[in-house]
Amino acid sequence: MQHARRAGNPRPPLPPRSGPHLHRRPASPGGADPSVSPCGGHGSGCRRQEPFRRAGCTGPRRSRRDHTPRERRYRMRSNFLRPTLVVACFCLILAGTVWAQEADTSAPAHLPRGQGEFEMVLIHGLGGNDTIWDEVAPYLMGTFNVFRFELAGHGQTQPIKNPSIAAEVKRLEQFIADNGVEYPTIVGHGLGGMIALQYALAHPADVHRLIVMDAAPHQLISAAEKSHVADLLMTDYDRFVASRYLQMSDNAAVTDEVVDMALRTDSATFISLLLSSFDFDVTERLDTLSVPLLIIGSEYMFPDPDLSRKVLVDLGWDNTRSLTFKRIEHAGYYMMLDRPVYTASVLLAFGVTPDYEFQD
């Protein structure tokens, strides 16, 4: 039976298909043979109209072989595009969801730099940031994939609750895991050297080489001095920090840069990490360190080359099984800024060959 659509009523449901989309109606009272109802018996406004009919049906529905080539191409394109568009929309939604999830990360990812055979992780010191390696890193990239770890509350990295050396070691563990670093040479400067040393003691099988720059396994400071420094930090923070960092190089451009970096560091983080370093002491564990170790000393820390061995003993390095020492003269505490090319050459030599013989 042909379905009619009444004004004001919703369109009735489509009848079930019979055959190739043809719906026969009974013979007319005059006995005429049954004919194909216009548009399959759905009447005007049918959603199954031919592609080029704007409204209504004016004649019997044609079979596919009666369609023009243009109509057949249109149908083929329409049938093909429907599922394709659905899949494309789903992919766009999925991509947007993934992008939103990635954008929620609290800190930008630290990506490797370079295409070398080896891996190297660089850790700056207290009051610095990862830009202090800018002049050194380009010389390393041909040999190493270089990763720069930035301390919390420094540079572009947000502060964390209860900052300490132990907390930074945990962050370093996560950083190495997140970046897929497998067997790196770890380089630490100052407080970064303490963090690198602590990590190597905890994960000796995961460290290829350990390089510590102007750092010690414990701090040479008395209880009275600790109390005095704490008072200065609380009462005259800016003056204390500026005066401390102005002494670290004879190069005015370098001191201007490091003072600016230090004063831009989150003050609460700076104070907590400095006080945490006063209690750092791993000298009793150094005899368990199995990682090849290089100590780099600046002229600032080792002013007299003839007394370098004594300074190493005073700092507590005599408890290690073995170590290699290299003094960089004409360089302040920030040797990577005072002598970047030479510093890079030392890192390269030991990072690839642990038994390299350095000449003073």
Coordinates of C-alpha atoms in Angstrom, one line a residue:
M1 CA 0.0 0.0 0.0
Q2 CA 1.2 3.4 -0.9
H3 CA 2.0 5.6 2.1
A4 CA 0.6 9.1 2.2
R5 CA 1.8 12.0 4.3
R6 CA -0.8 14.1 6.1
A7 CA -0.2 17.7 6.8
G8 CA 1.1 18.4 10.2
N9 CA 1.9 14.7 10.9
P10 CA 5.4 13.4 10.9
R11 CA 6.7 11.3 8.0
P12 CA 5.7 7.6 8.5
P13 CA 8.4 5.1 8.8
L14 CA 9.9 3.6 5.6
P15 CA 8.5 0.2 4.7
P16 CA 10.9 -2.8 4.6
R17 CA 12.9 -3.3 1.4
S18 CA 11.7 -5.9 -1.1
G19 CA 14.0 -6.7 -4.0
P20 CA 16.3 -4.1 -5.4
H21 CA 14.6 -1.1 -3.7
L22 CA 11.3 -1.7 -5.7
H23 CA 7.9 -1.5 -3.9
R24 CA 5.0 -2.9 -6.0
R25 CA 1.5 -1.8 -5.5
P26 CA -1.6 -3.9 -6.3
A27 CA -3.1 -3.9 -9.7
S28 CA -5.5 -1.0 -10.5
P29 CA -9.2 -1.6 -10.5
G30 CA -9.1 -1.6 -14.3
G31 CA -7.0 -4.7 -14.3
A32 CA -3.9 -3.0 -15.4
D33 CA -0.6 -4.7 -14.6
P34 CA 1.0 -3.6 -11.5
S35 CA 3.5 -0.8 -12.0
V36 CA 6.3 0.6 -10.0
S37 CA 5.1 3.3 -7.8
P38 CA 6.8 6.7 -8.1
C39 CA 10.0 6.7 -6.1
G40 CA 9.3 3.2 -4.7
G41 CA 5.9 4.2 -3.3
H42 CA 7.1 6.9 -0.9
G43 CA 5.4 9.9 -2.5
S44 CA 6.7 13.5 -2.7
G45 CA 9.3 14.6 -0.2
C46 CA 10.8 11.1 -0.2
R47 CA 14.3 10.9 1.2
R48 CA 15.2 8.3 -1.5
Q49 CA 14.8 10.6 -4.4
E50 CA 17.1 10.5 -7.3
P51 CA 20.2 12.7 -6.9
F52 CA 19.2 15.4 -9.3
R53 CA 15.5 15.7 -8.4
R54 CA 14.8 18.7 -6.3
A55 CA 11.3 17.8 -5.0
G56 CA 8.5 15.3 -5.7
C57 CA 8.5 12.3 -8.0
T58 CA 7.2 12.6 -11.5
G59 CA 7.6 9.1 -12.8
P60 CA 8.6 5.5 -12.1
R61 CA 11.9 4.8 -10.4
R62 CA 14.6 3.9 -12.8
S63 CA 16.9 0.9 -12.3
R64 CA 20.6 1.4 -12.0
R65 CA 21.3 0.6 -15.6
D66 CA 19.0 3.5 -16.6
H67 CA 21.1 6.0 -14.7
T68 CA 23.3 8.3 -16.7
P69 CA 27.1 7.8 -16.2
R70 CA 27.2 11.1 -14.3
E71 CA 24.5 9.8 -11.9
R72 CA 26.3 6.5 -11.3
R73 CA 29.6 8.4 -10.5
Y74 CA 27.7 10.6 -8.1
R75 CA 26.2 7.6 -6.3
M76 CA 29.6 5.8 -6.1
R77 CA 31.2 8.9 -4.7
S78 CA 28.4 9.4 -2.2
N79 CA 28.5 5.8 -1.0
F80 CA 32.3 5.9 -0.7
L81 CA 32.5 9.3 1.1
R82 CA 30.0 8.6 3.8
P83 CA 32.1 6.1 5.8
T84 CA 35.3 8.0 4.9
L85 CA 34.0 11.2 6.4
V86 CA 32.8 9.4 9.5
V87 CA 36.3 7.9 10.0
A88 CA 38.0 11.2 9.3
C89 CA 35.8 13.0 11.9
F90 CA 36.5 10.3 14.4
C91 CA 40.3 10.7 13.8
L92 CA 40.1 14.5 14.3
I93 CA 38.2 14.1 17.5
L94 CA 40.7 11.5 18.7
A95 CA 43.7 13.7 17.7
G96 CA 42.2 16.6 19.6
T97 CA 41.7 14.5 22.7
V98 CA 45.3 13.3 22.6
W99 CA 46.6 16.9 22.0
A100 CA 44.6 18.1 25.0
Q101 CA 46.0 15.3 27.2
E102 CA 49.5 16.2 26.1
A103 CA 48.9 19.9 26.7
D104 CA 48.0 19.1 30.3
T105 CA 51.5 18.2 31.2
S106 CA 52.9 20.5 34.0
A107 CA 56.3 21.1 32.4
P108 CA 57.6 21.1 28.8
A109 CA 59.4 17.9 27.7
H110 CA 63.2 18.0 27.7
L111 CA 64.0 16.6 24.2
P112 CA 67.4 15.1 23.2
R113 CA 69.7 17.3 21.1
G114 CA 72.2 15.7 18.7
Q115 CA 72.5 12.5 16.9
G116 CA 75.5 10.9 18.5
E117 CA 76.2 7.3 19.4
F118 CA 76.3 8.1 23.2
E119 CA 74.0 9.8 25.6
M120 CA 74.8 12.6 28.0
V121 CA 72.7 14.3 30.7
L122 CA 73.8 17.8 31.8
I123 CA 72.8 19.1 35.2
H124 CA 73.4 22.7 36.2
G125 CA 74.1 24.0 39.7
L126 CA 72.2 26.0 42.3
G127 CA 71.0 29.4 40.9
G128 CA 71.7 28.4 37.3
N129 CA 69.5 27.0 34.6
D130 CA 69.8 24.8 31.6
T131 CA 71.0 27.7 29.4
I132 CA 74.5 27.6 31.0
W133 CA 75.2 24.7 28.6
D134 CA 74.3 26.7 25.5
E135 CA 78.0 27.2 24.4
V136 CA 79.1 23.7 25.3
A137 CA 76.3 21.6 24.0
P138 CA 76.9 22.2 20.2
Y139 CA 80.4 20.6 20.5
L140 CA 78.9 17.5 22.1
M141 CA 76.0 16.9 19.7
G142 CA 78.1 15.1 17.1
T143 CA 79.0 12.4 19.6
F144 CA 76.2 12.5 22.2
N145 CA 72.5 12.8 22.4
V146 CA 72.5 15.7 24.9
F147 CA 69.7 16.0 27.5
R148 CA 69.6 19.0 29.8
F149 CA 68.0 18.5 33.2
E150 CA 66.7 21.7 34.9
L151 CA 66.2 21.9 38.6
A152 CA 62.8 22.8 40.0
G153 CA 62.3 26.5 40.6
H154 CA 65.1 27.4 38.2
G155 CA 64.8 28.8 34.7
Q156 CA 61.5 27.8 33.1
T157 CA 60.8 25.0 35.5
Q158 CA 58.1 25.5 38.2
P159 CA 59.0 25.1 41.9
I160 CA 58.0 22.0 43.8
K161 CA 57.0 21.4 47.4
N162 CA 59.8 20.7 49.9
P163 CA 62.8 21.0 47.4
S164 CA 65.9 19.1 48.4
I165 CA 68.7 17.1 46.8
A166 CA 66.8 13.9 47.4
A167 CA 63.7 15.3 45.7
E168 CA 65.8 16.4 42.7
V169 CA 67.3 12.9 42.5
K170 CA 63.7 11.6 42.2
R171 CA 62.9 14.2 39.5
L172 CA 66.1 13.1 37.6
E173 CA 65.0 9.5 37.8
Q174 CA 61.7 10.5 36.2
F175 CA 63.3 12.7 33.7
I176 CA 65.6 9.9 32.5
A177 CA 62.7 7.5 32.3
D178 CA 60.4 9.9 30.5
N179 CA 63.1 10.7 27.8
G180 CA 64.0 7.1 27.2
V181 CA 67.6 7.6 28.3
E182 CA 69.2 4.2 28.6
Y183 CA 72.9 4.4 29.6
P184 CA 74.1 8.0 29.8
T185 CA 77.2 9.9 30.9
I186 CA 75.9 12.2 33.6
V187 CA 77.5 15.6 34.2
G188 CA 76.7 17.6 37.2
H189 CA 78.0 21.1 38.1
G190 CA 78.1 22.3 41.8
L191 CA 74.9 21.2 43.5
G192 CA 74.0 19.4 40.2
G193 CA 77.2 17.3 40.8
M194 CA 75.8 16.2 44.2
I195 CA 72.6 15.2 42.5
A196 CA 74.5 13.3 39.8
L197 CA 76.7 11.6 42.4
Q198 CA 73.6 10.5 44.5
Y199 CA 71.9 9.2 41.3
A200 CA 75.0 7.2 40.3
L201 CA 75.3 5.6 43.8
A202 CA 71.7 4.6 43.6
H203 CA 71.8 3.4 39.9
P204 CA 75.4 2.3 39.1
A205 CA 74.4 -0.1 36.4
D206 CA 72.5 2.6 34.6
V207 CA 75.3 5.2 34.4
H208 CA 78.0 5.0 31.7
R209 CA 80.3 7.7 33.1
L210 CA 80.0 10.2 35.9
I211 CA 81.5 13.7 35.6
V212 CA 81.4 16.0 38.6
M213 CA 82.4 19.7 38.1
D214 CA 83.4 21.8 41.2
A215 CA 81.4 19.6 43.6
A216 CA 82.2 17.5 46.6
P217 CA 80.7 14.5 48.3
H218 CA 80.1 16.6 51.4
Q219 CA 80.1 20.3 52.5
L220 CA 83.0 21.8 54.4
I221 CA 81.0 24.1 56.7
S222 CA 80.6 24.2 60.4
A223 CA 77.3 24.4 62.3
A224 CA 78.0 28.0 63.2
E225 CA 78.6 28.9 59.6
K226 CA 75.4 27.1 58.6
S227 CA 73.4 29.2 61.1
H228 CA 75.0 32.4 59.9
V229 CA 74.2 31.7 56.3
A230 CA 70.6 30.9 57.1
D231 CA 70.3 34.2 58.9
L232 CA 71.7 36.1 55.9
L233 CA 69.3 34.3 53.6
M234 CA 66.3 35.3 55.7
T235 CA 67.3 38.9 56.3
D236 CA 69.2 40.1 53.2
Y237 CA 68.6 37.5 50.5
D238 CA 69.4 39.6 47.4
R239 CA 72.6 41.0 48.8
F240 CA 73.8 37.6 49.9
V241 CA 73.1 35.9 46.6
A242 CA 74.6 38.8 44.5
S243 CA 77.8 39.0 46.5
R244 CA 78.2 35.2 46.4
Y245 CA 77.9 34.9 42.6
L246 CA 79.9 38.1 41.8
Q247 CA 83.0 36.2 43.0
M248 CA 82.7 33.2 40.7
S249 CA 84.4 34.7 37.6
D250 CA 86.8 37.4 36.6
N251 CA 84.8 38.0 33.5
A252 CA 82.3 40.7 34.1
A253 CA 79.9 39.5 31.4
V254 CA 79.8 36.0 33.0
T255 CA 79.2 37.4 36.5
D256 CA 76.4 39.6 35.2
E257 CA 74.8 36.6 33.6
V258 CA 75.1 34.3 36.6
V259 CA 74.0 36.9 39.1
D260 CA 70.9 37.6 37.0
M261 CA 70.1 33.8 36.8
A262 CA 70.6 33.4 40.5
L263 CA 68.3 36.3 41.4
R264 CA 65.6 35.0 39.0
T265 CA 65.6 31.6 40.8
D266 CA 62.7 31.0 43.1
S267 CA 64.0 32.2 46.4
A268 CA 62.3 29.6 48.6
T269 CA 63.8 26.9 46.3
F270 CA 67.2 28.5 46.4
I271 CA 67.2 28.6 50.3
S272 CA 65.9 25.1 50.7
L273 CA 68.4 23.5 48.3
L274 CA 71.3 25.4 49.8
L275 CA 70.4 24.4 53.3
S276 CA 69.9 20.8 52.0
S277 CA 73.4 20.8 50.6
F278 CA 74.8 21.6 54.0
D279 CA 73.7 18.2 55.2
F280 CA 74.8 16.3 52.1
D281 CA 77.4 13.7 52.9
V282 CA 78.1 10.5 50.9
T283 CA 81.8 10.0 51.7
E284 CA 81.1 6.7 53.5
R285 CA 79.5 5.3 50.3
L286 CA 82.1 6.4 47.8
D287 CA 84.0 3.0 48.0
T288 CA 80.9 1.4 46.6
L289 CA 80.9 3.6 43.5
S290 CA 81.7 1.4 40.5
V291 CA 81.0 4.0 37.8
P292 CA 84.1 5.6 36.0
L293 CA 84.5 9.0 37.7
L294 CA 86.0 12.3 36.5
I295 CA 86.4 15.3 38.8
I296 CA 86.8 18.6 36.9
G297 CA 88.1 21.4 39.0
S298 CA 88.2 25.1 38.1
E299 CA 91.0 27.5 39.0
Y300 CA 88.4 29.1 41.3
M301 CA 88.2 25.9 43.4
F302 CA 91.8 24.7 42.8
P303 CA 93.9 27.8 42.7
D304 CA 97.2 26.1 43.2
P305 CA 97.8 23.1 40.8
D306 CA 100.4 21.7 43.2
L307 CA 97.8 21.4 45.9
S308 CA 95.1 19.8 43.9
R309 CA 95.6 16.3 45.4
K310 CA 95.3 17.8 49.0
V311 CA 92.1 19.7 48.1
L312 CA 90.6 16.5 46.7
V313 CA 91.4 14.7 49.9
D314 CA 90.0 17.5 52.0
L315 CA 86.8 17.4 49.9
G316 CA 86.4 13.7 50.7
W317 CA 87.2 12.2 47.3
D318 CA 90.0 10.0 48.7
N319 CA 87.4 7.3 49.6
T320 CA 86.7 6.5 46.0
R321 CA 88.0 3.3 44.4
S322 CA 89.5 5.4 41.6
L323 CA 89.0 8.7 39.9
T324 CA 90.4 10.9 37.1
F325 CA 91.0 14.5 37.8
K326 CA 91.3 17.5 35.4
R327 CA 92.0 21.1 36.4
I328 CA 90.8 23.8 34.0
E329 CA 92.9 26.9 34.5
H330 CA 91.9 30.4 33.7
A331 CA 88.4 29.5 34.5
G332 CA 86.1 30.5 37.3
Y333 CA 83.4 28.4 39.0
Y334 CA 81.3 28.6 35.8
M335 CA 84.0 27.1 33.6
M336 CA 81.4 26.2 30.9
L337 CA 80.9 30.0 30.4
D338 CA 84.5 31.1 30.8
R339 CA 86.0 28.3 28.6
P340 CA 83.2 26.5 26.8
V341 CA 85.3 24.9 24.0
Y342 CA 87.9 23.5 26.4
T343 CA 85.2 22.3 28.8
A344 CA 83.5 20.5 25.9
S345 CA 86.7 18.9 24.9
V346 CA 87.2 17.5 28.4
L347 CA 83.6 16.1 28.5
L348 CA 84.1 14.5 25.1
A349 CA 87.4 12.9 26.0
F350 CA 86.2 11.2 29.2
G351 CA 82.7 10.6 28.0
V352 CA 84.0 8.3 25.3
T353 CA 87.3 7.0 26.8
P354 CA 87.2 6.6 30.6
D355 CA 90.9 6.0 31.0
Y356 CA 91.9 9.1 29.0
E357 CA 95.2 10.6 30.3
F358 CA 94.7 14.3 30.9
Q359 CA 97.7 16.5 30.8
D360 CA 97.8 19.5 33.2

